[in-house]
mmCIF file of C-alpha atoms and ligand atoms in Angstrom:
data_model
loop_
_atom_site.group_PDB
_atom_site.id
_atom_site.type_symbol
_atom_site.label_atom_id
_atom_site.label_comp_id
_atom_site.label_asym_id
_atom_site.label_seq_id
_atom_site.Cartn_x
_atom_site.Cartn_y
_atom_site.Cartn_z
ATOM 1 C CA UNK A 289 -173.814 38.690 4.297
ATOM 2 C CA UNK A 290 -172.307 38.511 7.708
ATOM 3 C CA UNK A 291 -170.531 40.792 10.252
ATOM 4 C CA UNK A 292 -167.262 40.154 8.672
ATOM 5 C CA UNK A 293 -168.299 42.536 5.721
ATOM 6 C CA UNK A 294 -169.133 45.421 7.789
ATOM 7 C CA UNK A 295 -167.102 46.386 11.142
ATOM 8 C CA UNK A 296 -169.658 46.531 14.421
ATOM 9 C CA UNK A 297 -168.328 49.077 16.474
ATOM 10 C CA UNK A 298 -170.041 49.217 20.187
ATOM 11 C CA UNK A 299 -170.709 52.045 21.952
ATOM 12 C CA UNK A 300 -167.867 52.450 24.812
ATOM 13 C CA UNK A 301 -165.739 55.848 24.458
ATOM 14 C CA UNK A 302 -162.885 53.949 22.123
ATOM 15 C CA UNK A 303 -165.364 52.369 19.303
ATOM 16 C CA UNK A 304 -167.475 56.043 19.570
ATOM 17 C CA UNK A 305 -164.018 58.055 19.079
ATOM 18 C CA UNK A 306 -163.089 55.149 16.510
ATOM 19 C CA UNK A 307 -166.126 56.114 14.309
ATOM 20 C CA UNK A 308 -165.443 59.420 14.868
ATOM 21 C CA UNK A 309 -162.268 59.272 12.870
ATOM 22 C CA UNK A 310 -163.444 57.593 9.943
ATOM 23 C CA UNK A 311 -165.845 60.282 9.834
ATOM 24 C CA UNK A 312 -162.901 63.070 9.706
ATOM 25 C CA UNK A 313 -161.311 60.289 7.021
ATOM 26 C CA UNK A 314 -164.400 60.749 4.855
ATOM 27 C CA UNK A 315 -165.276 57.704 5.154
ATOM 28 C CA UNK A 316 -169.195 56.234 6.214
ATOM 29 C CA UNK A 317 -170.418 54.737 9.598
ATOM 30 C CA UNK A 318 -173.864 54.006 10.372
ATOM 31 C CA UNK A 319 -174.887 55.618 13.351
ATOM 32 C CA UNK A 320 -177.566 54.892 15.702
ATOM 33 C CA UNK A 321 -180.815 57.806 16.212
ATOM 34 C CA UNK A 322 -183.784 57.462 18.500
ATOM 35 C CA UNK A 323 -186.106 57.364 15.170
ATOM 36 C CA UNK A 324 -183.556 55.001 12.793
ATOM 37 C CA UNK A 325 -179.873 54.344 11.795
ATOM 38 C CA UNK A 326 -178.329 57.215 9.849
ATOM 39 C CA UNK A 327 -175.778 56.467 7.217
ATOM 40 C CA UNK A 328 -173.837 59.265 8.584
ATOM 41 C CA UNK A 329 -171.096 60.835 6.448
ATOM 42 C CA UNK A 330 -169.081 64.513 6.990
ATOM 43 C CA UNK A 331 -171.878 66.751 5.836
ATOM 44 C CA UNK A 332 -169.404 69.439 4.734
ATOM 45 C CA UNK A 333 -167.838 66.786 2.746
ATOM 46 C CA UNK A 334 -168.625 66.183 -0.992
ATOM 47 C CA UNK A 335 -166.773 62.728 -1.770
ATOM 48 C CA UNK A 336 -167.969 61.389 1.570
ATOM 49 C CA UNK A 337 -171.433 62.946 0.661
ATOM 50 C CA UNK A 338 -171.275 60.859 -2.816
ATOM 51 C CA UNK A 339 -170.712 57.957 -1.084
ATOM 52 C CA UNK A 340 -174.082 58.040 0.626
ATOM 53 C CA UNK A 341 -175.985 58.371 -2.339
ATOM 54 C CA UNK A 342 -173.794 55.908 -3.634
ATOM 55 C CA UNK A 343 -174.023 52.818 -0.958
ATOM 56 C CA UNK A 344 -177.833 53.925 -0.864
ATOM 57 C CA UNK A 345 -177.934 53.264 -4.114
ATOM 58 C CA UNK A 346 -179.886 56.094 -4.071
ATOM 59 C CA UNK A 347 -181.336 59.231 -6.700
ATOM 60 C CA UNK A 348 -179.245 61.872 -6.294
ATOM 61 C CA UNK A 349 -182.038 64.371 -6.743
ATOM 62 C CA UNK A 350 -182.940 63.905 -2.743
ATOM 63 C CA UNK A 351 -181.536 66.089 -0.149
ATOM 64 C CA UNK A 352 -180.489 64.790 2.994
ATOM 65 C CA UNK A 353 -180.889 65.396 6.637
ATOM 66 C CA UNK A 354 -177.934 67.255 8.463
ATOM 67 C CA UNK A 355 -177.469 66.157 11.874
ATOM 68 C CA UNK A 356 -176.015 69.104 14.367
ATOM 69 C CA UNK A 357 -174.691 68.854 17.644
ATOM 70 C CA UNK A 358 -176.519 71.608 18.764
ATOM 71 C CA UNK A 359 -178.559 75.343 18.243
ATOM 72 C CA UNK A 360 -175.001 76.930 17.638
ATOM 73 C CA UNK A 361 -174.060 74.667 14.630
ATOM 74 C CA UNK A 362 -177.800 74.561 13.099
ATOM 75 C CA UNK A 363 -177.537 78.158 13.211
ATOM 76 C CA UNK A 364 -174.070 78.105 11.974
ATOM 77 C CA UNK A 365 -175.753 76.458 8.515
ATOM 78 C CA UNK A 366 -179.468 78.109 8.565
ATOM 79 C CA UNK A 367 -181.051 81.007 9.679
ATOM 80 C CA UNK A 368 -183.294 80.295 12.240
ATOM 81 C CA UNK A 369 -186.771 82.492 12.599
ATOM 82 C CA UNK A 370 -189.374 82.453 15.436
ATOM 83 C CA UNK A 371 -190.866 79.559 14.823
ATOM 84 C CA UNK A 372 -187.620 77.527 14.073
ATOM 85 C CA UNK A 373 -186.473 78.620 17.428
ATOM 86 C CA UNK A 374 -189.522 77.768 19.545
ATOM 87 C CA UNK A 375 -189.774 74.280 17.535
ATOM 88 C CA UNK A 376 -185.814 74.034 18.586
ATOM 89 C CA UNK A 377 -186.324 74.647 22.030
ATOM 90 C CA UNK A 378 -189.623 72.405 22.811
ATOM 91 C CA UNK A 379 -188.326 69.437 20.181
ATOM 92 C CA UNK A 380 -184.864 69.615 20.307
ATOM 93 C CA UNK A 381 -183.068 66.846 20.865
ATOM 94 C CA UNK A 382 -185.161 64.544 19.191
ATOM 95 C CA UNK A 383 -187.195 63.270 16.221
ATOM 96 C CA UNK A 384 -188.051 66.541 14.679
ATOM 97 C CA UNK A 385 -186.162 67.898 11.682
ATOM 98 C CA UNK A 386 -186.583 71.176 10.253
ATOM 99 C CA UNK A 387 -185.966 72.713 6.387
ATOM 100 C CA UNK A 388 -185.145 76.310 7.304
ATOM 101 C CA UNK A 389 -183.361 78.811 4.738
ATOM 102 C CA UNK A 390 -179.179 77.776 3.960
ATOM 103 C CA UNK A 391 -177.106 80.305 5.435
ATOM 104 C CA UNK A 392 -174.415 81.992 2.713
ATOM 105 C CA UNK A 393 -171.235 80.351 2.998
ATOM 106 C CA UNK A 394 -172.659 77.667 5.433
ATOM 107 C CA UNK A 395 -169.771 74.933 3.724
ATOM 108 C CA UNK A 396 -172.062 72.450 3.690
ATOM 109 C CA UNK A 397 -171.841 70.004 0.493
ATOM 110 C CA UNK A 398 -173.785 71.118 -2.223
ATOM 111 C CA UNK A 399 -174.792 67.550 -2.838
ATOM 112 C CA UNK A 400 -176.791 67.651 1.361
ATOM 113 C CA UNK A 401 -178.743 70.305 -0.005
ATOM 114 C CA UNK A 402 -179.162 68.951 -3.793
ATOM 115 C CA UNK A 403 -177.909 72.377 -4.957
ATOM 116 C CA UNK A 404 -181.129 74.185 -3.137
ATOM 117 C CA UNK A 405 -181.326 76.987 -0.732
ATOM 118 C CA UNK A 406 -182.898 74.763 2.171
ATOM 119 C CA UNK A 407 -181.445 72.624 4.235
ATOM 120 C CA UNK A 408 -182.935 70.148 6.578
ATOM 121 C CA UNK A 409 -181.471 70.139 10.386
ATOM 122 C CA UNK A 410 -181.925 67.881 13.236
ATOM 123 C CA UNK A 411 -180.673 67.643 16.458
ATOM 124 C CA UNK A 412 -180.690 63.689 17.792
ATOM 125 C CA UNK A 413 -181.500 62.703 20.928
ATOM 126 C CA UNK A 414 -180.126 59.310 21.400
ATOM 127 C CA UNK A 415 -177.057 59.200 23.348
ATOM 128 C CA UNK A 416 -174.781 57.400 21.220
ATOM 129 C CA UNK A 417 -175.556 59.615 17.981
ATOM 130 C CA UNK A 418 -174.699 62.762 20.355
ATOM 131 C CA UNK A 419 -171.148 60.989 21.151
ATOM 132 C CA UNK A 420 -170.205 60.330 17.844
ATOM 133 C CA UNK A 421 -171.343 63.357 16.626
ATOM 134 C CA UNK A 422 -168.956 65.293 19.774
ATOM 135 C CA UNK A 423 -166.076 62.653 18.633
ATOM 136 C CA UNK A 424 -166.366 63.378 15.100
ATOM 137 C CA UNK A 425 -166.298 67.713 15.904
ATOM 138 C CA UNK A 426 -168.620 68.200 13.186
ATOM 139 C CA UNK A 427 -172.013 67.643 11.245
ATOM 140 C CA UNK A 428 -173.242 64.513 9.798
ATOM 141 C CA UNK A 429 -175.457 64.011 6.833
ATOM 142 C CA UNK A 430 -177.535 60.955 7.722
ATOM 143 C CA UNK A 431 -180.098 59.836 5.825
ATOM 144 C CA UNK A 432 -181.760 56.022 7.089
ATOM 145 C CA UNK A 433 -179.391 53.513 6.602
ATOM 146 C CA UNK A 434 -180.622 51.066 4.407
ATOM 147 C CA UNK A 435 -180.394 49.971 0.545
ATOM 148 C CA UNK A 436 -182.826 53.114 -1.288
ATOM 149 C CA UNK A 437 -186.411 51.855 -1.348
ATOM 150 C CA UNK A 438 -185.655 49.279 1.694
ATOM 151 C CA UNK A 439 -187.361 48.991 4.653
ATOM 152 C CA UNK A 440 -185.292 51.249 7.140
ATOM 153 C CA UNK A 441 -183.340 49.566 9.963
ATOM 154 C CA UNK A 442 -183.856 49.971 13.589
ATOM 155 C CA UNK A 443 -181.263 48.050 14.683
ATOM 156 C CA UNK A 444 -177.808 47.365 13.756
ATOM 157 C CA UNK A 445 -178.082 43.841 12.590
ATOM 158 C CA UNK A 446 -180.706 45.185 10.232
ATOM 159 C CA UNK A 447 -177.519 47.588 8.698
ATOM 160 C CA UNK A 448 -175.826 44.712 8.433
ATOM 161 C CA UNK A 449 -178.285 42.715 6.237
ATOM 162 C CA UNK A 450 -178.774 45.780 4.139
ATOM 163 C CA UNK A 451 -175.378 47.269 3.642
ATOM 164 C CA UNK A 452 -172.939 45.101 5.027
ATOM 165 C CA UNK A 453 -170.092 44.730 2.515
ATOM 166 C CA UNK A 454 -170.898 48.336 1.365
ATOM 167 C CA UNK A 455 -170.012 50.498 4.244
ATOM 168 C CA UNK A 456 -167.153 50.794 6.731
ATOM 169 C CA UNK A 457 -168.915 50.525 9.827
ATOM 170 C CA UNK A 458 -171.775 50.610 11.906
ATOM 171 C CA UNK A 459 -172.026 51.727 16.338
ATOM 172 C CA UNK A 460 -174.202 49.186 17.636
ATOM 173 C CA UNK A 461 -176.369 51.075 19.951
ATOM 174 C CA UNK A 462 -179.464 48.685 20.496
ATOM 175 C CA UNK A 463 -183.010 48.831 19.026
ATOM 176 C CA UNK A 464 -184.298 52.561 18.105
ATOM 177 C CA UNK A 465 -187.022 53.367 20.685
ATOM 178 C CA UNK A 466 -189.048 55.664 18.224
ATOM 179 C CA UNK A 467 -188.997 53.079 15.362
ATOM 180 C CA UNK A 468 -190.051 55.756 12.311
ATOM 181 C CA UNK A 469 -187.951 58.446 10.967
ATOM 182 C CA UNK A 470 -188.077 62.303 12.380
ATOM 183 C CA UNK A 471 -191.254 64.251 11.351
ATOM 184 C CA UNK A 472 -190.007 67.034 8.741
ATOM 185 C CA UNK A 473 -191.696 70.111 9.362
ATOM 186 C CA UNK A 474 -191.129 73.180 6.612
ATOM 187 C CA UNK A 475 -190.548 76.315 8.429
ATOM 188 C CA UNK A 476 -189.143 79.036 5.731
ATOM 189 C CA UNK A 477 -192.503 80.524 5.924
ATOM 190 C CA UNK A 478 -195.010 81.497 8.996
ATOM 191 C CA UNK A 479 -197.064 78.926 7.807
ATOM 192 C CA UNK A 480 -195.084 75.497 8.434
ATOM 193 C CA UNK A 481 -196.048 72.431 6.394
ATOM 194 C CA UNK A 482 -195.136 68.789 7.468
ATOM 195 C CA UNK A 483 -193.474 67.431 5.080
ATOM 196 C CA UNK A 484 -192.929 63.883 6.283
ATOM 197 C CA UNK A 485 -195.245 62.616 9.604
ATOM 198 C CA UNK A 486 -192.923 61.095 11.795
ATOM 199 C CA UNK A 487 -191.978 61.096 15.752
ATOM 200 C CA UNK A 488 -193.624 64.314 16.334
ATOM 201 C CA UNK A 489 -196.880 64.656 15.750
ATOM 202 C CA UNK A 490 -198.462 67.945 14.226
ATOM 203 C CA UNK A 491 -200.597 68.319 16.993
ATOM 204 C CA UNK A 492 -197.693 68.395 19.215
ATOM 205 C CA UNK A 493 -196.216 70.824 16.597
ATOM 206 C CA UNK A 494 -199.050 73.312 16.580
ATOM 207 C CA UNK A 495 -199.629 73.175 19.889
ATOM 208 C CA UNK A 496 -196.040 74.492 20.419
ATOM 209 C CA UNK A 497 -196.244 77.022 17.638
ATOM 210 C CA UNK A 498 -199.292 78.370 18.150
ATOM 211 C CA UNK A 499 -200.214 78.555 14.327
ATOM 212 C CA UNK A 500 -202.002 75.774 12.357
ATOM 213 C CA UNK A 501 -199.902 73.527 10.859
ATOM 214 C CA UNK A 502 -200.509 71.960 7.287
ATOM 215 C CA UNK A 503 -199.372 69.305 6.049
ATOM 216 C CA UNK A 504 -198.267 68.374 2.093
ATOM 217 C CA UNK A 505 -200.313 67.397 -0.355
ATOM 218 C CA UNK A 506 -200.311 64.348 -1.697
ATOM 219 C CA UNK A 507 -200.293 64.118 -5.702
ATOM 220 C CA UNK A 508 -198.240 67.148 -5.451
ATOM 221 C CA UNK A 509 -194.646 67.780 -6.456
ATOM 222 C CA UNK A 510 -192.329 64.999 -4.342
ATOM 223 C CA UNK A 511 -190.304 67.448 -2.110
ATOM 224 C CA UNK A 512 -189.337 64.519 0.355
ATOM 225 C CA UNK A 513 -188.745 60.958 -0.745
ATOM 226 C CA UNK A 514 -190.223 59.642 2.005
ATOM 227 C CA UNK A 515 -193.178 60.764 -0.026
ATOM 228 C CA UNK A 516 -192.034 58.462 -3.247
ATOM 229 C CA UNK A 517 -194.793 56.036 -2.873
ATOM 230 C CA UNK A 518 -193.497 52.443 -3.204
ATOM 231 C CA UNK A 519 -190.405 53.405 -0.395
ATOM 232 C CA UNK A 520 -190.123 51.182 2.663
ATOM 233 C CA UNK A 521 -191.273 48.120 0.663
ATOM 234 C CA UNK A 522 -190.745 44.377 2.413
ATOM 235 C CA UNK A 523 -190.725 41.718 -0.199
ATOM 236 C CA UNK A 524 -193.562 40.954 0.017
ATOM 237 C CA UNK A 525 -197.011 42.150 -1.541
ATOM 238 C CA UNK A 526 -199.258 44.429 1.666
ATOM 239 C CA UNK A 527 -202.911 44.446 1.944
ATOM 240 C CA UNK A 528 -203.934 47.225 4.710
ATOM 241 C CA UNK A 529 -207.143 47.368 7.414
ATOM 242 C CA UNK A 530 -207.078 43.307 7.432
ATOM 243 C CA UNK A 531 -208.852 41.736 10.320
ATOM 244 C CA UNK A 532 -208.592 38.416 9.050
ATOM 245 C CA UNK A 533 -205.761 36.340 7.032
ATOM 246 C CA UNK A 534 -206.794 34.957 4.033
ATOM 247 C CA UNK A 535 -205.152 31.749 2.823
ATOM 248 C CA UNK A 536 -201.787 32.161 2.145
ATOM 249 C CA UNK A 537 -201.256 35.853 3.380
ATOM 250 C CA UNK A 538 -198.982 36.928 6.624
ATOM 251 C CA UNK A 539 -201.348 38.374 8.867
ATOM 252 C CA UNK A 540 -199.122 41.859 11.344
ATOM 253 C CA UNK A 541 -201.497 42.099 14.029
ATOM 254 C CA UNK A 542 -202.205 44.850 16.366
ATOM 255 C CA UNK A 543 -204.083 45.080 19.727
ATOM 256 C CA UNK A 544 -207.383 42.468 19.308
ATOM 257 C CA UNK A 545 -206.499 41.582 15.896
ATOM 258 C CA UNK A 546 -203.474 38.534 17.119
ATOM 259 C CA UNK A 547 -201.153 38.422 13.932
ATOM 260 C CA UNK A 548 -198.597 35.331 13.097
ATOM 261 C CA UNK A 549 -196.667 38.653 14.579
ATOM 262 C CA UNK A 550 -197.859 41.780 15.757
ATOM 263 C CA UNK A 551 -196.745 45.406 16.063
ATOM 264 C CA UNK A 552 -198.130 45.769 19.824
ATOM 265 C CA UNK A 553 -200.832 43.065 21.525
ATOM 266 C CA UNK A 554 -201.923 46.038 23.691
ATOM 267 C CA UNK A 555 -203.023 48.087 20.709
ATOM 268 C CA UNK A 556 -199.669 50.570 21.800
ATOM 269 C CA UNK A 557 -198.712 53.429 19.304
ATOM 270 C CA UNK A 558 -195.125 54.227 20.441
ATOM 271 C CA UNK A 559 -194.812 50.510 20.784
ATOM 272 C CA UNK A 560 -196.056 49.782 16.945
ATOM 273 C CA UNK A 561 -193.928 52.346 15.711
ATOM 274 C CA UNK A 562 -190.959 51.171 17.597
ATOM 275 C CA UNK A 563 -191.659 47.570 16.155
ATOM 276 C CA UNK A 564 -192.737 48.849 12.379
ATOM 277 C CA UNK A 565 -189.443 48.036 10.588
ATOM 278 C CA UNK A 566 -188.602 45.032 12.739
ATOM 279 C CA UNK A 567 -191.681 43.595 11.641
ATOM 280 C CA UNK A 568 -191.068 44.198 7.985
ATOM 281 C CA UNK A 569 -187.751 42.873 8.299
ATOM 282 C CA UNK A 570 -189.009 40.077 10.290
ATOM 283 C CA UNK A 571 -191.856 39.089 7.811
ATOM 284 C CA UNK A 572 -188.833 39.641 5.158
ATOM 285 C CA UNK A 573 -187.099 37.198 6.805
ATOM 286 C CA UNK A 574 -190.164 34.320 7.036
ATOM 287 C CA UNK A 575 -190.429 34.554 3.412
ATOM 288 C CA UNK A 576 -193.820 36.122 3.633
ATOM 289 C CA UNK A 577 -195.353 37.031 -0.458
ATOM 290 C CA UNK A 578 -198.171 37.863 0.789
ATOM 291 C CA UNK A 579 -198.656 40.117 3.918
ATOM 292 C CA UNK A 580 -201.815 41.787 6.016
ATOM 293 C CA UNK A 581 -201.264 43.903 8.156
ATOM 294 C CA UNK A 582 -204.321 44.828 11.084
ATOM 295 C CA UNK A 583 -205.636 48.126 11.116
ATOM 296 C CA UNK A 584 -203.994 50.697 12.909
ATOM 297 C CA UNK A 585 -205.558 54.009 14.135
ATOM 298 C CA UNK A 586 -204.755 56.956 12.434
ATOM 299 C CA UNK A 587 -204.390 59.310 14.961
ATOM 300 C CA UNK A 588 -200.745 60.212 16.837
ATOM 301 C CA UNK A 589 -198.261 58.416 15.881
ATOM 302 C CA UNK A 590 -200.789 55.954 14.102
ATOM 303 C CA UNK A 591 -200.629 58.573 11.665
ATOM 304 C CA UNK A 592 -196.742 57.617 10.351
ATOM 305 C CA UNK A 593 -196.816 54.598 11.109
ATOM 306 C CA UNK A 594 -200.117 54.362 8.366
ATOM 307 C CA UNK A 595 -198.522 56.774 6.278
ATOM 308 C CA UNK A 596 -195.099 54.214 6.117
ATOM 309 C CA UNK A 597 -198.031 50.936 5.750
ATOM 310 C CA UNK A 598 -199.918 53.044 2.624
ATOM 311 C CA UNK A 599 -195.627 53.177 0.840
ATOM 312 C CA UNK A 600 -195.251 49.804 1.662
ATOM 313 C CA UNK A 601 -198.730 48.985 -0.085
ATOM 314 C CA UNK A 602 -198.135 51.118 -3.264
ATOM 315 C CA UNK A 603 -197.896 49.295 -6.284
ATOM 316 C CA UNK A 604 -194.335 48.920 -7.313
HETATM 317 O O1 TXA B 186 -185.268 60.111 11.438
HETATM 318 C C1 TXA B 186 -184.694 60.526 10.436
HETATM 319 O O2 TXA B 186 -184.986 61.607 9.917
HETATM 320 C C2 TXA B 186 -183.566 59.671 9.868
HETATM 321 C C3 TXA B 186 -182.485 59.582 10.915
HETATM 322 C C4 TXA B 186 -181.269 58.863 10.427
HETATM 323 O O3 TXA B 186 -182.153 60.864 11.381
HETATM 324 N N1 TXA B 186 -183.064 60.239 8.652
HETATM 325 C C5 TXA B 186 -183.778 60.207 7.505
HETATM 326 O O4 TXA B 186 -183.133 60.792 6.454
HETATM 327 O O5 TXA B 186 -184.881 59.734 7.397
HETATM 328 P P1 TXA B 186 -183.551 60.546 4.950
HETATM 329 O O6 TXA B 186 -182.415 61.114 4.127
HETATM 330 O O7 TXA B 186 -183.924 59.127 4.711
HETATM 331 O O8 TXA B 186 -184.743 61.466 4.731
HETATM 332 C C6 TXA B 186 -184.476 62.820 4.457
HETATM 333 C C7 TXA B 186 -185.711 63.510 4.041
HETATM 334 C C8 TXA B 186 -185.960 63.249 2.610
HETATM 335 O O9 TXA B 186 -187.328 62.934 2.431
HETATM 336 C C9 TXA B 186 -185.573 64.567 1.964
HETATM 337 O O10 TXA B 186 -186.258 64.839 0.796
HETATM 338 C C10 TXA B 186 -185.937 65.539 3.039
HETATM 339 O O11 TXA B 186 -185.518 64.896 4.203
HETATM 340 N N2 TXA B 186 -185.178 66.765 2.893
HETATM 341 C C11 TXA B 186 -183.880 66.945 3.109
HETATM 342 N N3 TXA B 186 -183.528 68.201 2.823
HETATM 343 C C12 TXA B 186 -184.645 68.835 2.412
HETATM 344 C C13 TXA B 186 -184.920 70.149 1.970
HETATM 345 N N4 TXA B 186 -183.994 71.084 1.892
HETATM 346 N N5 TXA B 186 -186.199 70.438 1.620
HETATM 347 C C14 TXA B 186 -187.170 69.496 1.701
HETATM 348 N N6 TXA B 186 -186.957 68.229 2.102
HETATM 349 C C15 TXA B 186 -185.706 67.905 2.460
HETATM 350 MG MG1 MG B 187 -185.112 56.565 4.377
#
């Protein structure tokens, strides 16, 4: 597959307003975040909204994410309590997303909600996102822009590998500096519940809200997909907590433990995260069967990135 397939729009004013019009055509660009791409479509769209699930190749069971300029148009969809307004104003922009109760007559598709009365909202933060998003004049269903139960893509040449051929387009906006997708946080209720670790950290969440924060069980009913256990699956097979390479295996370092690559030689969080999918694509890429991947710390965002390493390790 090469660039020919798939348009590469850049990110000066007339390839942003450019993407913004195929988004008012219905048609599908890929869109750079600060966690991942988005496959971002007119949210209030259904054909465009089929298309998603469609170049995804994806169940069309799963809601998706609903990207919003801003407070006004999340609250235009969603009613927004307390605690959806103090997580808005300490996380927003950025790599939170929140499932908050559908507003009546919000003329969102029903296929962004999958027919429920949730939706999921998220304000980005990267720059490029917010400019498409202010040329297209509307809201964006986005979920990661990759082939369903792919590794998602952090940078645009990773789109490319993955969908080109499939989509229109994607805005080439450089490598995504927080590397896993937005932390989904439940808050219909006074008692949130992560759904999905991610960028934020629950910590980070409670100490904003002031109320403990739980976080879903696993082994119970899927309500994300990011929670579908063999998702973000290289090629290869994954053994976790490795310190060593055995013969034939791929060894991902991190910090002491030197890998043929590694997610960060300084033993960095925000930097492994940032690197995750590159790696995966990179080891992808080398033709790696079998792959071990270092131990990583499961605390901050060494808690996503080993919750993404465990769905990559699943038996498929
Ligand atoms: O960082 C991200 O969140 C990226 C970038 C592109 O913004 N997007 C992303 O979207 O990861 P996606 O579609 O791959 O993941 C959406 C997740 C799914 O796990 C879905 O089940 C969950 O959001 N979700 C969407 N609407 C929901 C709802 N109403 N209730 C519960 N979960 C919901
Ligand atoms: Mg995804």
């Amino acid at each position: 597959m090469d660039e020919s397939d798939l348009k590469v729009l850049s990110a000066q004013a007339d390839d942003v307003h450019d993407a913004g019009a195929i988004l008012r055509d219905g048609g599908l660009v890929a869109i750079p975040t600060e966690t991942v791409y988005g496959l971002a479509g007119d949210a209030r769209n259904d054909r465009a909204v089929a298309q998603i699930f469609a170049a995804k190749g994806r169940p069309s069971f799963n809601p998706l994410i609903v990207h919003v300029p801003d407070l006004a148009a999340a609250e235009a969809f969603a009613h927004l309590y307390d605690l959806a307004r103090a997580a808005a104003q300490a996380f927003w922009p950025g790599p939170l997303t929140m499932v908050v109760p559908l507003r009546d007559g919000s003329g969102l598709s029903k296929l962004v909600t999958a027919g429920g009365d949730s939706v999921a909202l998220r304000i980005p933060a990267h720059p490029v996102a917010r400019a498409v998003l202010a040329a297209f004049g509307g809201a964006v269903a986005a979920p990661s822009a990759n082939p369903s139960g792919r590794i998602s893509p952090t940078t645009a040449r990773h789109v490319i590998d993955g969908l080109g051929g499939v989509i229109e387009a994607v805005v080439d906006g450089g490598p995504c500096n927080v590397g896993v997708e937005s932390t989904i946080v439940d808050l219909r209720t006074d008692t949130p519940v992560v759904l999905r670790a991610g960028g934020v950290t629950a910590d980070a969440l409670q100490d904003v809200l002031g109320v403990e924060v739980g976080a879903a069980k696993s082994g119970g009913p899927i309500v994300a997909p990011g929670q579908l256990s063999s998702h973000y699956a290289p090629n290869g097979t994954v053994r976790l907590n490795a310190s060593v390479a055995e013969p034939g295996e791929t060894l991902l370092g991190f910090g002491d433990v030197v890998g043929d690559l590694t997610l960060s030689a300084t033993g960095d969080l925000a930097e492994a995260a940032a690197n995750l999918f590159d790696c995966l694509h990179q080891l992808d890429a080398m033709g790696a069967t079998r792959i071990a991947v270092a131990p990583i710390p499961d605390h901050g965002l060494g808690i996503a990135i080993n919750d993404r390493l465990r769905r990559a390790a699943a038996p498929r």
